[in-house]
Amino acid sequence: MDVSKHYNKHRPRNETSVEMIGIRNFHNCIKSVLISEACNRTEPHDRYLDMCCGNGGDISKLVHNNIKQYFGMDIANHAVERALQRIKGQSFVTADAISFNAFSAIAGHMLQNMRKFDIVSCQFAIHYAFCNERTARTFIQNVAYALRVGGSFIITVPDADFLQKSRKLLGKKFGDQHYSVKFDSLDEFTDFGFGYEFTFKGAVEQLKEYVVKQDVLVKLCQDCGMHLESSKNFSEYVEYRDSALWNRMGATYHDVSRIYTTYHFKMYEFLSDE
């Protein structure tokens, strides 16, 4: 299924399973921590670009971190409409969201002519850009166009190491009652275009995604002046558990969360990859 069609159909979940609610809340908890850490390490952190913003699920997290200016971008127009509804009533000084392909060169031209952002975020979406090298490079260059020197680029994405180890141990298809991953082959991961079919209950249904190898991502970002500050698998956040936050958000950890990892990059100098 086409990504934009999938996310246009996908509305905010009304999940009734207690276990799935806890898992989803855990993932939101991690994003809250990732955003807070980026804000704490980025001063000022007034301007926030949400690339592939979807339904705007992170908007409320930004208000708690004193983000003043929000701009969201997503290819799925119906999802953007829902994000715009979420913006209403929030305490941003300025806020907007538009339907636009963040992976396109045209997006880069637009971002070059905008005021730079303090934080750029791409949550659960960058793997779609790794369908080929050109698209991946274009997207990372777009991030560089948008981000000021000293700014932060934060990501959540499926963990290539976890995928590789699981495939080696379990074969081309693996998962549990919460998720499934299906590869076409057992070939070694290539840098770009190595796809798999992914399902995550209540969020993604048999959608084509692409492996994002850490060394490749780091090199692409370095080519544009961004350097890796930290990277943690979702399972590592259990060690830094904030009981008050977990309890408030109703978060529970499950092994399925090991499929995801986070990245935090810093822009040290703007470099064009063109």
PDB file of C-alpha atoms in Angstrom:
ATOM      1  CA  MET A   1       0.000   0.000   0.000  1.00  0.00           C
ATOM      2  CA  ASP A   2       1.144   3.568  -0.751  1.00  0.00           C
ATOM      3  CA  VAL A   3       2.463   5.278   2.414  1.00  0.00           C
ATOM      4  CA  SER A   4       0.332   8.413   2.032  1.00  0.00           C
ATOM      5  CA  LYS A   5      -2.822   6.355   1.468  1.00  0.00           C
ATOM      6  CA  HIS A   6      -2.053   4.248   4.535  1.00  0.00           C
ATOM      7  CA  TYR A   7      -1.558   7.227   6.841  1.00  0.00           C
ATOM      8  CA  ASN A   8      -4.541   9.084   5.416  1.00  0.00           C
ATOM      9  CA  LYS A   9      -6.661   6.115   6.484  1.00  0.00           C
ATOM     10  CA  HIS A  10      -4.901   5.758   9.823  1.00  0.00           C
ATOM     11  CA  ARG A  11      -6.665   7.766  12.516  1.00  0.00           C
ATOM     12  CA  PRO A  12      -5.621   8.181  16.162  1.00  0.00           C
ATOM     13  CA  ARG A  13      -6.097   4.787  17.781  1.00  0.00           C
ATOM     14  CA  ASN A  14      -8.887   3.726  20.062  1.00  0.00           C
ATOM     15  CA  GLU A  15      -7.008   0.644  21.250  1.00  0.00           C
ATOM     16  CA  THR A  16      -8.918  -1.342  23.867  1.00  0.00           C
ATOM     17  CA  SER A  17      -6.205  -3.893  24.738  1.00  0.00           C
ATOM     18  CA  VAL A  18      -4.635  -2.930  28.058  1.00  0.00           C
ATOM     19  CA  GLU A  19      -1.314  -4.394  26.915  1.00  0.00           C
ATOM     20  CA  MET A  20      -1.252  -2.439  23.643  1.00  0.00           C
ATOM     21  CA  ILE A  21      -2.238   0.777  25.426  1.00  0.00           C
ATOM     22  CA  GLY A  22       0.705   0.303  27.778  1.00  0.00           C
ATOM     23  CA  ILE A  23       3.110  -0.359  24.882  1.00  0.00           C
ATOM     24  CA  ARG A  24       1.878   2.651  22.934  1.00  0.00           C
ATOM     25  CA  ASN A  25       2.197   4.804  26.054  1.00  0.00           C
ATOM     26  CA  PHE A  26       5.746   3.526  26.573  1.00  0.00           C
ATOM     27  CA  HIS A  27       6.665   4.641  23.058  1.00  0.00           C
ATOM     28  CA  ASN A  28       5.109   8.043  23.713  1.00  0.00           C
ATOM     29  CA  CYS A  29       7.035   8.206  26.970  1.00  0.00           C
ATOM     30  CA  ILE A  30      10.308   7.604  25.115  1.00  0.00           C
ATOM     31  CA  LYS A  31       9.484  10.315  22.595  1.00  0.00           C
ATOM     32  CA  SER A  32       8.738  12.668  25.498  1.00  0.00           C
ATOM     33  CA  VAL A  33      12.157  11.913  26.991  1.00  0.00           C
ATOM     34  CA  LEU A  34      13.878  12.298  23.599  1.00  0.00           C
ATOM     35  CA  ILE A  35      12.203  15.660  22.989  1.00  0.00           C
ATOM     36  CA  SER A  36      12.942  16.887  26.528  1.00  0.00           C
ATOM     37  CA  GLU A  37      16.603  15.871  26.263  1.00  0.00           C
ATOM     38  CA  ALA A  38      16.914  17.660  22.921  1.00  0.00           C
ATOM     39  CA  CYS A  39      15.352  20.792  24.390  1.00  0.00           C
ATOM     40  CA  ASN A  40      17.627  20.676  27.444  1.00  0.00           C
ATOM     41  CA  ARG A  41      20.685  20.381  25.196  1.00  0.00           C
ATOM     42  CA  THR A  42      19.565  22.991  22.649  1.00  0.00           C
ATOM     43  CA  GLU A  43      19.293  26.633  23.700  1.00  0.00           C
ATOM     44  CA  PRO A  44      17.281  28.367  22.555  1.00  0.00           C
ATOM     45  CA  HIS A  45      14.758  25.734  21.519  1.00  0.00           C
ATOM     46  CA  ASP A  46      11.886  27.943  20.413  1.00  0.00           C
ATOM     47  CA  ARG A  47      11.412  26.663  16.847  1.00  0.00           C
ATOM     48  CA  TYR A  48      10.487  23.035  16.120  1.00  0.00           C
ATOM     49  CA  LEU A  49      10.095  21.356  12.717  1.00  0.00           C
ATOM     50  CA  ASP A  50       8.073  18.122  12.772  1.00  0.00           C
ATOM     51  CA  MET A  51       8.951  16.323   9.528  1.00  0.00           C
ATOM     52  CA  CYS A  52       6.457  13.576   8.670  1.00  0.00           C
ATOM     53  CA  CYS A  53       4.246  14.867  11.489  1.00  0.00           C
ATOM     54  CA  GLY A  54       1.318  12.537  10.754  1.00  0.00           C
ATOM     55  CA  ASN A  55      -1.682  13.247  12.979  1.00  0.00           C
ATOM     56  CA  GLY A  56       0.385  15.579  15.160  1.00  0.00           C
ATOM     57  CA  GLY A  57       0.673  13.123  18.022  1.00  0.00           C
ATOM     58  CA  ASP A  58       3.704  14.880  19.515  1.00  0.00           C
ATOM     59  CA  ILE A  59       2.193  18.363  19.646  1.00  0.00           C
ATOM     60  CA  SER A  60       1.161  18.185  23.305  1.00  0.00           C
ATOM     61  CA  LYS A  61       4.684  17.047  24.255  1.00  0.00           C
ATOM     62  CA  LEU A  62       6.123  20.228  22.749  1.00  0.00           C
ATOM     63  CA  VAL A  63       3.958  22.581  24.772  1.00  0.00           C
ATOM     64  CA  HIS A  64       5.355  21.048  27.971  1.00  0.00           C
ATOM     65  CA  ASN A  65       8.870  21.871  26.721  1.00  0.00           C
ATOM     66  CA  ASN A  66       8.133  25.533  26.001  1.00  0.00           C
ATOM     67  CA  ILE A  67       8.325  25.242  22.223  1.00  0.00           C
ATOM     68  CA  LYS A  68       6.990  28.540  20.911  1.00  0.00           C
ATOM     69  CA  GLN A  69       6.872  27.996  17.142  1.00  0.00           C
ATOM     70  CA  TYR A  70       5.752  24.737  15.548  1.00  0.00           C
ATOM     71  CA  PHE A  71       5.748  23.728  11.903  1.00  0.00           C
ATOM     72  CA  GLY A  72       4.585  20.293  10.758  1.00  0.00           C
ATOM     73  CA  MET A  73       4.943  18.659   7.363  1.00  0.00           C
ATOM     74  CA  ASP A  74       3.506  15.375   6.052  1.00  0.00           C
ATOM     75  CA  ILE A  75       2.668  13.820   2.693  1.00  0.00           C
ATOM     76  CA  ALA A  76      -0.717  12.543   3.966  1.00  0.00           C
ATOM     77  CA  ASN A  77      -3.149  15.452   3.649  1.00  0.00           C
ATOM     78  CA  HIS A  78      -5.879  13.968   5.854  1.00  0.00           C
ATOM     79  CA  ALA A  79      -3.343  13.331   8.609  1.00  0.00           C
ATOM     80  CA  VAL A  80      -2.246  16.971   8.348  1.00  0.00           C
ATOM     81  CA  GLU A  81      -5.860  18.071   8.770  1.00  0.00           C
ATOM     82  CA  ARG A  82      -5.990  16.117  12.026  1.00  0.00           C
ATOM     83  CA  ALA A  83      -2.695  17.686  13.116  1.00  0.00           C
ATOM     84  CA  LEU A  84      -4.143  21.146  12.482  1.00  0.00           C
ATOM     85  CA  GLN A  85      -7.060  20.287  14.742  1.00  0.00           C
ATOM     86  CA  ARG A  86      -4.619  19.328  17.499  1.00  0.00           C
ATOM     87  CA  ILE A  87      -2.790  22.631  17.145  1.00  0.00           C
ATOM     88  CA  LYS A  88      -5.947  24.560  18.002  1.00  0.00           C
ATOM     89  CA  GLY A  89      -6.051  25.659  21.603  1.00  0.00           C
ATOM     90  CA  GLN A  90      -2.338  25.049  22.214  1.00  0.00           C
ATOM     91  CA  SER A  91      -0.161  27.835  23.566  1.00  0.00           C
ATOM     92  CA  PHE A  92       2.228  28.203  20.612  1.00  0.00           C
ATOM     93  CA  VAL A  93       3.090  31.719  19.484  1.00  0.00           C
ATOM     94  CA  THR A  94       2.850  30.475  15.891  1.00  0.00           C
ATOM     95  CA  ALA A  95       1.924  27.031  14.577  1.00  0.00           C
ATOM     96  CA  ASP A  96       1.038  25.488  11.239  1.00  0.00           C
ATOM     97  CA  ALA A  97       1.146  22.202   9.342  1.00  0.00           C
ATOM     98  CA  ILE A  98       1.116  21.584   5.606  1.00  0.00           C
ATOM     99  CA  SER A  99       0.726  18.651   3.249  1.00  0.00           C
ATOM    100  CA  PHE A 100       4.123  18.285   1.604  1.00  0.00           C
ATOM    101  CA  ASN A 101       6.585  15.528   0.722  1.00  0.00           C
ATOM    102  CA  ALA A 102       9.477  16.025   3.153  1.00  0.00           C
ATOM    103  CA  PHE A 103      11.622  13.656   1.065  1.00  0.00           C
ATOM    104  CA  SER A 104      11.466  15.837  -2.062  1.00  0.00           C
ATOM    105  CA  ALA A 105      13.953  18.355  -3.434  1.00  0.00           C
ATOM    106  CA  ILE A 106      11.104  20.882  -3.605  1.00  0.00           C
ATOM    107  CA  ALA A 107      10.782  20.666   0.185  1.00  0.00           C
ATOM    108  CA  GLY A 108      14.465  21.520   0.391  1.00  0.00           C
ATOM    109  CA  HIS A 109      13.980  24.632  -1.729  1.00  0.00           C
ATOM    110  CA  MET A 110      11.167  25.731   0.586  1.00  0.00           C
ATOM    111  CA  LEU A 111      13.166  25.063   3.769  1.00  0.00           C
ATOM    112  CA  GLN A 112      16.168  27.021   2.466  1.00  0.00           C
ATOM    113  CA  ASN A 113      13.955  30.095   2.350  1.00  0.00           C
ATOM    114  CA  MET A 114      12.560  29.697   5.851  1.00  0.00           C
ATOM    115  CA  ARG A 115      14.043  30.848   9.133  1.00  0.00           C
ATOM    116  CA  LYS A 116      16.193  28.068  10.624  1.00  0.00           C
ATOM    117  CA  PHE A 117      14.786  25.723  13.260  1.00  0.00           C
ATOM    118  CA  ASP A 118      16.304  24.851  16.636  1.00  0.00           C
ATOM    119  CA  ILE A 119      15.056  21.259  16.586  1.00  0.00           C
ATOM    120  CA  VAL A 120      14.088  19.046  13.649  1.00  0.00           C
ATOM    121  CA  SER A 121      12.251  15.813  14.428  1.00  0.00           C
ATOM    122  CA  CYS A 122      11.369  12.753  12.347  1.00  0.00           C
ATOM    123  CA  GLN A 123       9.459  10.141  14.336  1.00  0.00           C
ATOM    124  CA  PHE A 124       8.827   6.642  12.948  1.00  0.00           C
ATOM    125  CA  ALA A 125       9.205   7.767   9.321  1.00  0.00           C
ATOM    126  CA  ILE A 126      12.805   8.153   8.119  1.00  0.00           C
ATOM    127  CA  HIS A 127      12.930   4.486   7.057  1.00  0.00           C
ATOM    128  CA  TYR A 128      10.619   5.285   4.127  1.00  0.00           C
ATOM    129  CA  ALA A 129      13.293   7.628   2.747  1.00  0.00           C
ATOM    130  CA  PHE A 130      15.765   4.742   2.539  1.00  0.00           C
ATOM    131  CA  CYS A 131      13.950   3.211  -0.439  1.00  0.00           C
ATOM    132  CA  ASN A 132      16.935   4.432  -2.473  1.00  0.00           C
ATOM    133  CA  GLU A 133      20.090   6.486  -1.987  1.00  0.00           C
ATOM    134  CA  ARG A 134      18.834   9.577  -3.778  1.00  0.00           C
ATOM    135  CA  THR A 135      15.734   9.908  -1.602  1.00  0.00           C
ATOM    136  CA  ALA A 136      17.677   9.294   1.613  1.00  0.00           C
ATOM    137  CA  ARG A 137      20.315  11.883   0.711  1.00  0.00           C
ATOM    138  CA  THR A 138      17.673  14.396  -0.322  1.00  0.00           C
ATOM    139  CA  PHE A 139      15.842  14.026   2.981  1.00  0.00           C
ATOM    140  CA  ILE A 140      18.965  14.416   5.121  1.00  0.00           C
ATOM    141  CA  GLN A 141      19.961  17.445   3.034  1.00  0.00           C
ATOM    142  CA  ASN A 142      16.497  18.908   3.654  1.00  0.00           C
ATOM    143  CA  VAL A 143      17.028  18.480   7.392  1.00  0.00           C
ATOM    144  CA  ALA A 144      20.355  20.302   7.088  1.00  0.00           C
ATOM    145  CA  TYR A 145      18.703  23.150   5.184  1.00  0.00           C
ATOM    146  CA  ALA A 146      16.180  23.531   8.002  1.00  0.00           C
ATOM    147  CA  LEU A 147      18.454  23.198  11.046  1.00  0.00           C
ATOM    148  CA  ARG A 148      20.551  25.984  12.538  1.00  0.00           C
ATOM    149  CA  VAL A 149      24.130  25.444  13.644  1.00  0.00           C
ATOM    150  CA  GLY A 150      23.927  24.123  17.202  1.00  0.00           C
ATOM    151  CA  GLY A 151      20.465  22.699  16.597  1.00  0.00           C
ATOM    152  CA  SER A 152      19.309  19.123  17.205  1.00  0.00           C
ATOM    153  CA  PHE A 153      17.953  16.466  14.848  1.00  0.00           C
ATOM    154  CA  ILE A 154      16.065  13.671  16.645  1.00  0.00           C
ATOM    155  CA  ILE A 155      14.819  10.392  15.184  1.00  0.00           C
ATOM    156  CA  THR A 156      12.983   7.213  16.112  1.00  0.00           C
ATOM    157  CA  VAL A 157      13.354   4.346  13.630  1.00  0.00           C
ATOM    158  CA  PRO A 158      13.420   0.530  13.485  1.00  0.00           C
ATOM    159  CA  ASP A 159      16.759  -0.766  14.779  1.00  0.00           C
ATOM    160  CA  ALA A 160      18.751  -2.407  11.962  1.00  0.00           C
ATOM    161  CA  ASP A 161      20.848  -4.415  14.436  1.00  0.00           C
ATOM    162  CA  PHE A 162      17.719  -5.858  16.046  1.00  0.00           C
ATOM    163  CA  LEU A 163      16.268  -6.704  12.636  1.00  0.00           C
ATOM    164  CA  GLN A 164      19.496  -8.374  11.553  1.00  0.00           C
ATOM    165  CA  LYS A 165      19.890 -10.451  14.730  1.00  0.00           C
ATOM    166  CA  SER A 166      16.222 -11.485  14.721  1.00  0.00           C
ATOM    167  CA  ARG A 167      16.324 -12.503  11.065  1.00  0.00           C
ATOM    168  CA  LYS A 168      19.508 -14.525  11.609  1.00  0.00           C
ATOM    169  CA  LEU A 169      17.976 -16.335  14.583  1.00  0.00           C
ATOM    170  CA  LEU A 170      14.357 -16.695  13.450  1.00  0.00           C
ATOM    171  CA  GLY A 171      14.425 -16.565   9.651  1.00  0.00           C
ATOM    172  CA  LYS A 172      12.797 -14.304   7.077  1.00  0.00           C
ATOM    173  CA  LYS A 173       9.580 -13.872   9.073  1.00  0.00           C
ATOM    174  CA  PHE A 174       9.338 -13.178  12.787  1.00  0.00           C
ATOM    175  CA  GLY A 175       7.219 -11.364  15.352  1.00  0.00           C
ATOM    176  CA  ASP A 176       4.546 -12.018  17.954  1.00  0.00           C
ATOM    177  CA  GLN A 177       0.940 -11.069  18.645  1.00  0.00           C
ATOM    178  CA  HIS A 178       1.881  -7.383  18.517  1.00  0.00           C
ATOM    179  CA  TYR A 179       4.026  -7.094  15.393  1.00  0.00           C
ATOM    180  CA  SER A 180       5.402  -8.974  12.398  1.00  0.00           C
ATOM    181  CA  VAL A 181       8.383  -8.499  10.093  1.00  0.00           C
ATOM    182  CA  LYS A 182       8.694 -10.305   6.770  1.00  0.00           C
ATOM    183  CA  PHE A 183      11.826 -10.175   4.616  1.00  0.00           C
ATOM    184  CA  ASP A 184      11.974 -11.486   1.057  1.00  0.00           C
ATOM    185  CA  SER A 185      15.467 -12.906   1.484  1.00  0.00           C
ATOM    186  CA  LEU A 186      18.285 -13.657   3.907  1.00  0.00           C
ATOM    187  CA  ASP A 187      20.766 -11.607   1.871  1.00  0.00           C
ATOM    188  CA  GLU A 188      23.096  -9.184   3.628  1.00  0.00           C
ATOM    189  CA  PHE A 189      21.541  -5.775   4.237  1.00  0.00           C
ATOM    190  CA  THR A 190      22.406  -3.242   1.548  1.00  0.00           C
ATOM    191  CA  ASP A 191      22.883   0.449   2.359  1.00  0.00           C
ATOM    192  CA  PHE A 192      19.667   1.457   0.604  1.00  0.00           C
ATOM    193  CA  GLY A 193      16.515  -0.169  -0.727  1.00  0.00           C
ATOM    194  CA  PHE A 194      16.523  -3.293   1.472  1.00  0.00           C
ATOM    195  CA  GLY A 195      12.818  -3.663   2.167  1.00  0.00           C
ATOM    196  CA  TYR A 196      10.624  -5.705   4.468  1.00  0.00           C
ATOM    197  CA  GLU A 197       6.907  -5.909   5.182  1.00  0.00           C
ATOM    198  CA  PHE A 198       5.978  -4.563   8.599  1.00  0.00           C
ATOM    199  CA  THR A 199       2.860  -4.775  10.754  1.00  0.00           C
ATOM    200  CA  PHE A 200       2.469  -3.196  14.186  1.00  0.00           C
ATOM    201  CA  LYS A 201      -0.920  -3.742  15.765  1.00  0.00           C
ATOM    202  CA  GLY A 202      -3.069  -0.627  15.672  1.00  0.00           C
ATOM    203  CA  ALA A 203      -0.518   1.473  13.777  1.00  0.00           C
ATOM    204  CA  VAL A 204       0.960  -0.129  10.642  1.00  0.00           C
ATOM    205  CA  GLU A 205      -0.610  -2.843   8.493  1.00  0.00           C
ATOM    206  CA  GLN A 206       1.587  -4.780   6.035  1.00  0.00           C
ATOM    207  CA  LEU A 207       3.492  -1.692   4.926  1.00  0.00           C
ATOM    208  CA  LYS A 208       6.793  -1.725   3.028  1.00  0.00           C
ATOM    209  CA  GLU A 209       9.620  -0.272   5.089  1.00  0.00           C
ATOM    210  CA  TYR A 210      13.371  -0.088   4.512  1.00  0.00           C
ATOM    211  CA  VAL A 211      16.372  -0.934   6.666  1.00  0.00           C
ATOM    212  CA  VAL A 212      18.277   2.074   8.047  1.00  0.00           C
ATOM    213  CA  LYS A 213      21.822   1.005   8.918  1.00  0.00           C
ATOM    214  CA  GLN A 214      23.388   3.132  11.622  1.00  0.00           C
ATOM    215  CA  ASP A 215      26.724   3.624   9.858  1.00  0.00           C
ATOM    216  CA  VAL A 216      24.957   4.766   6.688  1.00  0.00           C
ATOM    217  CA  LEU A 217      22.698   7.203   8.553  1.00  0.00           C
ATOM    218  CA  VAL A 218      25.633   8.632  10.501  1.00  0.00           C
ATOM    219  CA  LYS A 219      27.666   9.117   7.302  1.00  0.00           C
ATOM    220  CA  LEU A 220      24.790  10.868   5.504  1.00  0.00           C
ATOM    221  CA  CYS A 221      24.363  13.242   8.434  1.00  0.00           C
ATOM    222  CA  GLN A 222      28.111  13.874   8.675  1.00  0.00           C
ATOM    223  CA  ASP A 223      28.152  14.778   4.985  1.00  0.00           C
ATOM    224  CA  CYS A 224      25.725  17.591   5.836  1.00  0.00           C
ATOM    225  CA  GLY A 225      27.503  18.794   8.991  1.00  0.00           C
ATOM    226  CA  MET A 226      25.582  16.824  11.637  1.00  0.00           C
ATOM    227  CA  HIS A 227      27.296  14.582  14.179  1.00  0.00           C
ATOM    228  CA  LEU A 228      25.839  11.799  16.312  1.00  0.00           C
ATOM    229  CA  GLU A 229      25.398  12.747  19.968  1.00  0.00           C
ATOM    230  CA  SER A 230      23.620   9.621  21.205  1.00  0.00           C
ATOM    231  CA  SER A 231      21.698   6.544  20.112  1.00  0.00           C
ATOM    232  CA  LYS A 232      19.683   4.188  22.322  1.00  0.00           C
ATOM    233  CA  ASN A 233      17.480   1.211  21.653  1.00  0.00           C
ATOM    234  CA  PHE A 234      14.051   1.612  23.234  1.00  0.00           C
ATOM    235  CA  SER A 235      14.913  -1.196  25.673  1.00  0.00           C
ATOM    236  CA  GLU A 236      17.761   0.899  27.110  1.00  0.00           C
ATOM    237  CA  TYR A 237      15.305   3.517  28.330  1.00  0.00           C
ATOM    238  CA  VAL A 238      14.043   1.037  30.907  1.00  0.00           C
ATOM    239  CA  GLU A 239      17.307   1.584  32.804  1.00  0.00           C
ATOM    240  CA  TYR A 240      16.548   5.303  33.023  1.00  0.00           C
ATOM    241  CA  ARG A 241      12.942   4.821  33.979  1.00  0.00           C
ATOM    242  CA  ASP A 242      11.217   7.859  35.398  1.00  0.00           C
ATOM    243  CA  SER A 243       8.580   6.185  37.578  1.00  0.00           C
ATOM    244  CA  ALA A 244       6.493   9.330  37.912  1.00  0.00           C
ATOM    245  CA  LEU A 245       6.403   9.855  34.134  1.00  0.00           C
ATOM    246  CA  TRP A 246       5.703   6.171  33.437  1.00  0.00           C
ATOM    247  CA  ASN A 247       2.878   6.062  35.962  1.00  0.00           C
ATOM    248  CA  ARG A 248       1.381   9.304  34.700  1.00  0.00           C
ATOM    249  CA  MET A 249       1.448   8.060  31.100  1.00  0.00           C
ATOM    250  CA  GLY A 250       0.388   4.485  31.919  1.00  0.00           C
ATOM    251  CA  ALA A 251       3.502   3.057  30.232  1.00  0.00           C
ATOM    252  CA  THR A 252       4.576  -0.589  30.300  1.00  0.00           C
ATOM    253  CA  TYR A 253       7.619  -2.182  28.677  1.00  0.00           C
ATOM    254  CA  HIS A 254       7.267  -5.176  26.342  1.00  0.00           C
ATOM    255  CA  ASP A 255       9.919  -6.954  24.258  1.00  0.00           C
ATOM    256  CA  VAL A 256       8.282  -5.669  21.058  1.00  0.00           C
ATOM    257  CA  SER A 257       9.729  -2.227  21.847  1.00  0.00           C
ATOM    258  CA  ARG A 258      13.249  -3.529  21.159  1.00  0.00           C
ATOM    259  CA  ILE A 259      12.517  -3.164  17.453  1.00  0.00           C
ATOM    260  CA  TYR A 260      12.952   0.622  17.727  1.00  0.00           C
ATOM    261  CA  THR A 261      15.890   2.902  18.449  1.00  0.00           C
ATOM    262  CA  THR A 262      16.488   6.645  18.874  1.00  0.00           C
ATOM    263  CA  TYR A 263      19.090   9.024  17.444  1.00  0.00           C
ATOM    264  CA  HIS A 264      20.122  12.526  18.465  1.00  0.00           C
ATOM    265  CA  PHE A 265      22.342  14.486  16.062  1.00  0.00           C
ATOM    266  CA  LYS A 266      23.800  17.982  16.450  1.00  0.00           C
ATOM    267  CA  MET A 267      24.450  20.421  13.618  1.00  0.00           C
ATOM    268  CA  TYR A 268      28.056  21.625  13.914  1.00  0.00           C
ATOM    269  CA  GLU A 269      28.456  23.275  10.534  1.00  0.00           C
ATOM    270  CA  PHE A 270      26.185  23.457   7.538  1.00  0.00           C
ATOM    271  CA  LEU A 271      27.496  21.458   4.596  1.00  0.00           C
ATOM    272  CA  SER A 272      25.651  20.971   1.324  1.00  0.00           C
ATOM    273  CA  ASP A 273      25.654  17.442  -0.079  1.00  0.00           C
ATOM    274  CA  GLU A 274      24.912  18.787  -3.568  1.00  0.00           C
TER     275      GLU A 274
END
